[in-house]
Each structure stands twice: as structure tokens, then as C-alpha cells.
PDB file of C-alpha atoms in Angstrom:
ATOM      1  CA  HIS A   1     -34.980  30.690  -7.834  1.00 50.00           C
ATOM      2  CA  ALA A   2     -31.355  30.989  -6.978  1.00 60.00           C
ATOM      3  CA  THR A   3     -31.333  27.770  -5.145  1.00 67.00           C
ATOM      4  CA  GLY A   4     -32.806  25.794  -8.084  1.00 67.00           C
ATOM      5  CA  GLN A   5     -35.909  24.826  -6.199  1.00 76.00           C
ATOM      6  CA  THR A   6     -39.439  25.701  -7.516  1.00 81.00           C
ATOM      7  CA  GLU A   7     -41.835  27.653  -5.382  1.00 84.00           C
ATOM      8  CA  LYS A   8     -44.138  25.577  -3.303  1.00 90.00           C
ATOM      9  CA  LEU A   9     -46.380  28.045  -1.470  1.00 93.00           C
ATOM     10  CA  ARG A  10     -47.683  31.389  -2.217  1.00 93.00           C
ATOM     11  CA  ILE A  11     -49.554  33.768   0.067  1.00 95.00           C
ATOM     12  CA  LEU A  12     -51.070  36.678  -1.954  1.00 95.00           C
ATOM     13  CA  GLY A  13     -51.991  40.045  -0.424  1.00 94.00           C
ATOM     14  CA  ASN A  14     -55.670  39.414  -0.762  1.00 96.00           C
ATOM     15  CA  GLY A  15     -55.291  36.437   1.646  1.00 96.00           C
ATOM     16  CA  ASN A  16     -55.543  33.735  -1.209  1.00 97.00           C
ATOM     17  CA  VAL A  17     -53.037  30.813  -0.426  1.00 97.00           C
ATOM     18  CA  GLY A  18     -51.719  28.721  -3.211  1.00 96.00           C
ATOM     19  CA  ILE A  19     -49.849  25.233  -2.451  1.00 96.00           C
ATOM     20  CA  GLY A  20     -48.321  24.261  -5.667  1.00 92.00           C
ATOM     21  CA  LYS A  21     -50.231  27.092  -7.546  1.00 93.00           C
ATOM     22  CA  ILE A  22     -48.520  30.445  -8.174  1.00 91.00           C
ATOM     23  CA  ASN A  23     -51.889  32.410  -8.643  1.00 93.00           C
ATOM     24  CA  PRO A  24     -54.388  31.195  -6.225  1.00 96.00           C
ATOM     25  CA  THR A  25     -57.949  32.496  -7.001  1.00 95.00           C
ATOM     26  CA  ASN A  26     -59.664  31.091  -3.899  1.00 95.00           C
ATOM     27  CA  LYS A  27     -58.771  31.409  -0.249  1.00 96.00           C
ATOM     28  CA  LEU A  28     -56.867  27.954  -0.676  1.00 96.00           C
ATOM     29  CA  ASP A  29     -55.954  26.618  -4.041  1.00 95.00           C
ATOM     30  CA  VAL A  30     -54.047  23.208  -3.861  1.00 95.00           C
ATOM     31  CA  ASN A  31     -52.718  21.501  -6.973  1.00 94.00           C
ATOM     32  CA  GLY A  32     -52.463  17.992  -5.513  1.00 94.00           C
ATOM     33  CA  THR A  33     -54.227  15.825  -3.023  1.00 94.00           C
ATOM     34  CA  ILE A  34     -55.518  17.037   0.249  1.00 94.00           C
ATOM     35  CA  HIS A  35     -55.351  14.327   2.991  1.00 95.00           C
ATOM     36  CA  SER A  36     -57.380  15.034   6.305  1.00 94.00           C
ATOM     37  CA  GLN A  37     -58.938  13.351   9.227  1.00 96.00           C
ATOM     38  CA  GLU A  38     -62.259  15.437   8.422  1.00 94.00           C
ATOM     39  CA  VAL A  39     -63.469  18.152   6.361  1.00 91.00           C
ATOM     40  CA  LYS A  40     -66.318  20.162   7.362  1.00 93.00           C
ATOM     41  CA  VAL A  41     -68.701  22.133   5.080  1.00 92.00           C
ATOM     42  CA  ASP A  42     -71.052  24.758   6.080  1.00 93.00           C
ATOM     43  CA  LEU A  43     -74.360  24.703   4.153  1.00 92.00           C
ATOM     44  CA  THR A  44     -77.437  27.077   3.861  1.00 92.00           C
ATOM     45  CA  GLY A  45     -79.908  24.241   3.444  1.00 90.00           C
ATOM     46  CA  TRP A  46     -80.420  20.370   3.477  1.00 94.00           C
ATOM     47  CA  SER A  47     -82.545  17.845   1.566  1.00 94.00           C
ATOM     48  CA  ASP A  48     -85.146  16.918   3.951  1.00 94.00           C
ATOM     49  CA  PHE A  49     -87.549  19.132   1.956  1.00 96.00           C
ATOM     50  CA  VAL A  50     -88.313  15.663   0.156  1.00 97.00           C
ATOM     51  CA  PHE A  51     -90.342  14.544   3.281  1.00 97.00           C
ATOM     52  CA  LYS A  52     -92.436  17.589   3.485  1.00 96.00           C
ATOM     53  CA  LYS A  53     -96.046  17.548   2.448  1.00 95.00           C
ATOM     54  CA  GLY A  54     -95.729  19.807  -0.481  1.00 95.00           C
ATOM     55  CA  TYR A  55     -92.929  17.888  -2.007  1.00 97.00           C
ATOM     56  CA  ARG A  56     -93.649  16.517  -5.483  1.00 97.00           C
ATOM     57  CA  LEU A  57     -91.875  13.285  -5.900  1.00 97.00           C
ATOM     58  CA  PRO A  58     -91.231  12.796  -9.664  1.00 97.00           C
ATOM     59  CA  THR A  59     -92.791   9.707 -11.012  1.00 97.00           C
ATOM     60  CA  LEU A  60     -90.492   7.065 -12.116  1.00 97.00           C
ATOM     61  CA  THR A  61     -91.787   7.553 -15.719  1.00 97.00           C
ATOM     62  CA  GLU A  62     -90.521  11.017 -15.532  1.00 98.00           C
ATOM     63  CA  VAL A  63     -87.130  10.080 -14.039  1.00 97.00           C
ATOM     64  CA  GLU A  64     -86.861   7.316 -16.785  1.00 98.00           C
ATOM     65  CA  LYS A  65     -87.601   9.984 -19.422  1.00 98.00           C
ATOM     66  CA  HIS A  66     -85.023  12.334 -18.085  1.00 98.00           C
ATOM     67  CA  ILE A  67     -82.357   9.641 -17.976  1.00 97.00           C
ATOM     68  CA  ALA A  68     -83.028   8.721 -21.482  1.00 98.00           C
ATOM     69  CA  GLU A  69     -83.165  12.315 -22.730  1.00 97.00           C
ATOM     70  CA  LYS A  70     -80.191  13.739 -20.723  1.00 96.00           C
ATOM     71  CA  GLY A  71     -78.006  10.679 -19.589  1.00 96.00           C
ATOM     72  CA  HIS A  72     -78.024  11.673 -15.868  1.00 96.00           C
ATOM     73  CA  LEU A  73     -80.195  12.139 -12.957  1.00 97.00           C
ATOM     74  CA  GLU A  74     -82.149  15.410 -12.606  1.00 96.00           C
ATOM     75  CA  ASN A  75     -80.398  18.061 -10.649  1.00 95.00           C
ATOM     76  CA  ILE A  76     -77.229  16.042 -10.678  1.00 97.00           C
ATOM     77  CA  PRO A  77     -74.490  17.290 -12.952  1.00 96.00           C
ATOM     78  CA  SER A  78     -73.421  15.373 -16.173  1.00 95.00           C
ATOM     79  CA  GLU A  79     -70.040  13.822 -16.340  1.00 96.00           C
ATOM     80  CA  GLN A  80     -69.007  16.460 -18.809  1.00 96.00           C
ATOM     81  CA  GLU A  81     -70.003  19.140 -16.285  1.00 96.00           C
ATOM     82  CA  VAL A  82     -68.038  17.413 -13.499  1.00 96.00           C
ATOM     83  CA  LEU A  83     -65.067  16.988 -15.501  1.00 97.00           C
ATOM     84  CA  LYS A  84     -64.981  20.608 -16.605  1.00 96.00           C
ATOM     85  CA  ASP A  85     -65.996  22.354 -13.513  1.00 94.00           C
ATOM     86  CA  GLY A  86     -65.468  19.878 -10.643  1.00 94.00           C
ATOM     87  CA  ILE A  87     -68.053  19.708  -7.795  1.00 95.00           C
ATOM     88  CA  ASN A  88     -68.952  21.512  -4.549  1.00 93.00           C
ATOM     89  CA  LEU A  89     -68.730  18.842  -1.905  1.00 93.00           C
ATOM     90  CA  GLY A  90     -71.592  20.306   0.283  1.00 94.00           C
ATOM     91  CA  GLU A  91     -73.920  20.892  -2.510  1.00 94.00           C
ATOM     92  CA  MET A  92     -73.243  17.442  -3.989  1.00 96.00           C
ATOM     93  CA  ASP A  93     -73.820  15.609  -0.728  1.00 96.00           C
ATOM     94  CA  SER A  94     -77.119  17.697  -0.444  1.00 96.00           C
ATOM     95  CA  LYS A  95     -78.147  16.405  -3.887  1.00 96.00           C
ATOM     96  CA  LEU A  96     -77.058  12.898  -3.336  1.00 97.00           C
ATOM     97  CA  LEU A  97     -78.961  12.746  -0.181  1.00 97.00           C
ATOM     98  CA  GLN A  98     -82.148  14.170  -2.044  1.00 97.00           C
ATOM     99  CA  LYS A  99     -81.959  11.124  -4.394  1.00 98.00           C
ATOM    100  CA  ILE A 100     -81.574   8.718  -1.386  1.00 98.00           C
ATOM    101  CA  GLU A 101     -84.658  10.180   0.124  1.00 98.00           C
ATOM    102  CA  GLU A 102     -86.505   9.918  -3.178  1.00 98.00           C
ATOM    103  CA  LEU A 103     -85.340   6.488  -3.406  1.00 98.00           C
ATOM    104  CA  THR A 104     -86.450   5.631  -0.040  1.00 98.00           C
ATOM    105  CA  LEU A 105     -89.975   6.919  -0.851  1.00 98.00           C
ATOM    106  CA  TYR A 106     -90.070   4.948  -3.882  1.00 98.00           C
ATOM    107  CA  ILE A 107     -89.122   1.899  -2.033  1.00 98.00           C
ATOM    108  CA  ILE A 108     -91.924   2.546   0.704  1.00 98.00           C
ATOM    109  CA  ASP A 109     -94.317   2.901  -2.171  1.00 97.00           C
ATOM    110  CA  GLN A 110     -93.295  -0.397  -3.710  1.00 98.00           C
ATOM    111  CA  GLU A 111     -93.670  -2.222  -0.348  1.00 98.00           C
ATOM    112  CA  LYS A 112     -97.151  -1.000  -0.022  1.00 98.00           C
ATOM    113  CA  LYS A 113     -98.018  -2.051  -3.482  1.00 98.00           C
ATOM    114  CA  THR A 114     -96.403  -5.418  -2.891  1.00 98.00           C
ATOM    115  CA  ARG A 115     -98.506  -5.894   0.361  1.00 98.00           C
ATOM    116  CA  GLU A 116    -101.674  -5.116  -1.431  1.00 98.00           C
ATOM    117  CA  LEU A 117    -100.976  -7.344  -4.129  1.00 98.00           C
ATOM    118  CA  LYS A 118    -100.057 -10.147  -1.807  1.00 98.00           C
ATOM    119  CA  ALA A 119    -103.473  -9.627  -0.067  1.00 97.00           C
ATOM    120  CA  ILE A 120    -105.385  -9.676  -3.487  1.00 98.00           C
ATOM    121  CA  ILE A 121    -103.478 -12.909  -4.496  1.00 98.00           C
ATOM    122  CA  SER A 122    -104.195 -14.462  -1.090  1.00 97.00           C
ATOM    123  CA  GLU A 123    -108.058 -13.542  -1.596  1.00 97.00           C
ATOM    124  CA  GLN A 124    -108.067 -14.856  -5.078  1.00 97.00           C
ATOM    125  CA  ASN A 125    -106.334 -18.076  -3.910  1.00 96.00           C
ATOM    126  CA  LYS A 126    -109.016 -18.732  -1.194  1.00 95.00           C
ATOM    127  CA  ARG A 127    -111.842 -17.847  -3.844  1.00 95.00           C
ATOM    128  CA  LEU A 128    -110.126 -20.408  -6.122  1.00 95.00           C
ATOM    129  CA  ASP A 129    -109.918 -23.096  -3.423  1.00 93.00           C
ATOM    130  CA  LYS A 130    -113.539 -22.673  -2.692  1.00 92.00           C
ATOM    131  CA  LEU A 131    -114.488 -23.107  -6.243  1.00 91.00           C
ATOM    132  CA  GLU A 132    -112.355 -26.215  -6.697  1.00 91.00           C
ATOM    133  CA  ASN A 133    -113.791 -27.713  -3.625  1.00 89.00           C
ATOM    134  CA  LYS A 134    -117.330 -27.277  -5.020  1.00 82.00           C
ATOM    135  CA  GLN A 135    -116.414 -29.417  -8.126  1.00 71.00           C
TER     136      GLN A 135
END
């Protein structure tokens, strides 16, 4: 550092590149913010398995129990894990989509139950009106 400047970029013989890192352990290690118009992540699977016939949607009781015991959603890393290890964006997007799809199924189920309850209440109101009119 004869010029008094610190090293900003290093390319190792194995092809790893470090920006703000002297010993990059990945193909690109950046010590700082990456600003981009777009990031594309290749994946080997996606979360639409939630909508397949064989998928077992956890009951809300099971979800509640897991949250009470673990302090986070099932298959989603805890805050401690994220702070220690970071996250894989593609994997996390897939896991978050899984939770959104599960929520969608819960909402659809709730809507069906609400319609059923409204029909029952309507029928009971009709029967009550008949009873009141007889008196």
C-alpha cells in the first residue's frame, strides 16, 4: 500500500471475487450494499406443491402450537438463525410463498365456513319468525 490506499477489490486464483473483502469464500463476496435493478435467482423447486392433492395443510392448532413452542413459523428460520447465518433469497422466497399459499387455503376454508354459518343463521331466523308469528 505504497499509495496509502486500502485494497478495494481482490480476485483470487480460484475465481472468487471480493469487493471490500480480502479473502472471498464465494464466487462474489461483498462487504457492503449491493444496488441493482434486478437480481435473478435460479431455483430447483417452487412452493406450488401446497396446492397438490397430497399436501397436508397443518391445522391452525398445529401452527399455533409450533409458534408457542418455537417462536416462529415452521420451516422459517428463527431470528437467531437469520442473524447468525443470513438467508438464501431464493430459498426464503419459496418458503414465504409456501406460507402465503397456506394462508390462502385457510382463508378459502374460512370463507366456506362463513357461508355455511350464514345459511344456518338464515334458516334459523326463518324458523324463529314462523314460531313468533304462530303466537
